[in-house]
């Protein structure tokens, strides 16, 4: 038997929920504990002596409480309140379900800003794989973004501090997957304008695991953020990912055929050395692939940050907090993390940083990595 059934109708500016067929982002869970802690401050007799319409000093406490004001009259919500003309009753109980959910103009401005700087509509991950079939569905388009450049816009004043750079483009890479690579996202940025140019995004299917282990792995990694279904629908092997990535680089004229396919006036940027020092070579070995030459050097943004700002940042979130950059999207979803790293990098470049290669792998011995900065994150 149901004890209570309640519905509140809310007019939303932008929904973050999604349909069951496109279960790509669950709305953030708001924990009850902060409100529960407030209940502890209520008089102890509330739980054993409280009766509806009971006069008590308790209601004065409620009326001035930081979060919970006057209690709602539940006779009113059921259309059965007979005390609307009783001043004492009206003083003690609310009869307006909208109390506490008003939005002022400043909050509306904040909501507008969140469309470009915070967590609003999730990016359609079928779209990032070139497989979205619902671009003509207004509901789907309203629910999901289909523009990877959103949130990466650059103000013209940000260009005033730009320094001369040795590269034309930077490729921000942030892999996901500890046992094997599960996600391979790259975002291409023009160093002269700091603007988004293009992106590449693929989910990667492990080659060393059986199906049951893969399912457990994906549920543990992506199930909690609601993108496990799209992963299963789109994931391909690492070998296939690299082939498609090389085709993407060719379309963007990023490789120098004369030098064996290394990057042409471009460099990878990672948040740490793990992606290109450890994980890519390991995955190439697991997939029986020779390590491509374009993966032999990279820029570790942590080392650049340390030497430019003279302070240590152990991760992307630390950099964002110190630079007061709000998180965009979902942390540990590779494509969103790559965008957030881009935003940190854009800020650093506007502050005047010069991007330099921080690590280089030996051509003759791929196991040997030379770190080029004396002052670096270890």
Short mmCIF file of C-alpha atoms in Angstrom, two decimals, residues 6 17 27 46 57-58 72 90 148-149 179 200 221-222 226 228 250 253 258 261 265 272 290-291 296-297 316 318 341:
data_model
loop_
_atom_site.label_atom_id
_atom_site.label_comp_id
_atom_site.label_asym_id
_atom_site.label_seq_id
_atom_site.Cartn_x
_atom_site.Cartn_y
_atom_site.Cartn_z
CA UNK A 6 3.36 13.32 -4.66
CA UNK A 17 17.45 13.63 -18.20
CA UNK A 27 20.82 13.51 -13.65
CA UNK A 46 8.99 16.18 17.13
CA UNK A 57 7.27 26.25 19.90
CA UNK A 58 8.51 23.78 17.30
CA UNK A 72 3.21 22.68 4.16
CA UNK A 90 -2.10 30.37 8.38
CA UNK A 148 31.59 19.30 -29.33
CA UNK A 149 32.83 22.90 -29.38
CA UNK A 179 43.12 -2.66 -17.59
CA UNK A 200 37.90 12.43 -32.61
CA UNK A 221 33.30 2.14 -15.40
CA UNK A 222 30.40 3.58 -17.40
CA UNK A 226 24.72 5.99 -17.71
CA UNK A 228 27.24 1.75 -20.80
CA UNK A 250 45.08 12.77 -42.66
CA UNK A 253 46.81 17.37 -42.50
CA UNK A 258 58.33 12.49 -45.23
CA UNK A 261 54.20 9.73 -40.23
CA UNK A 265 53.57 21.14 -36.48
CA UNK A 272 50.16 13.41 -16.92
CA UNK A 290 53.70 -1.56 -33.61
CA UNK A 291 53.81 1.67 -31.62
CA UNK A 296 56.75 9.18 -29.44
CA UNK A 297 56.59 12.63 -27.84
CA UNK A 316 42.92 18.26 -13.83
CA UNK A 318 43.27 20.78 -8.99
CA UNK A 341 41.77 19.94 -20.09
#
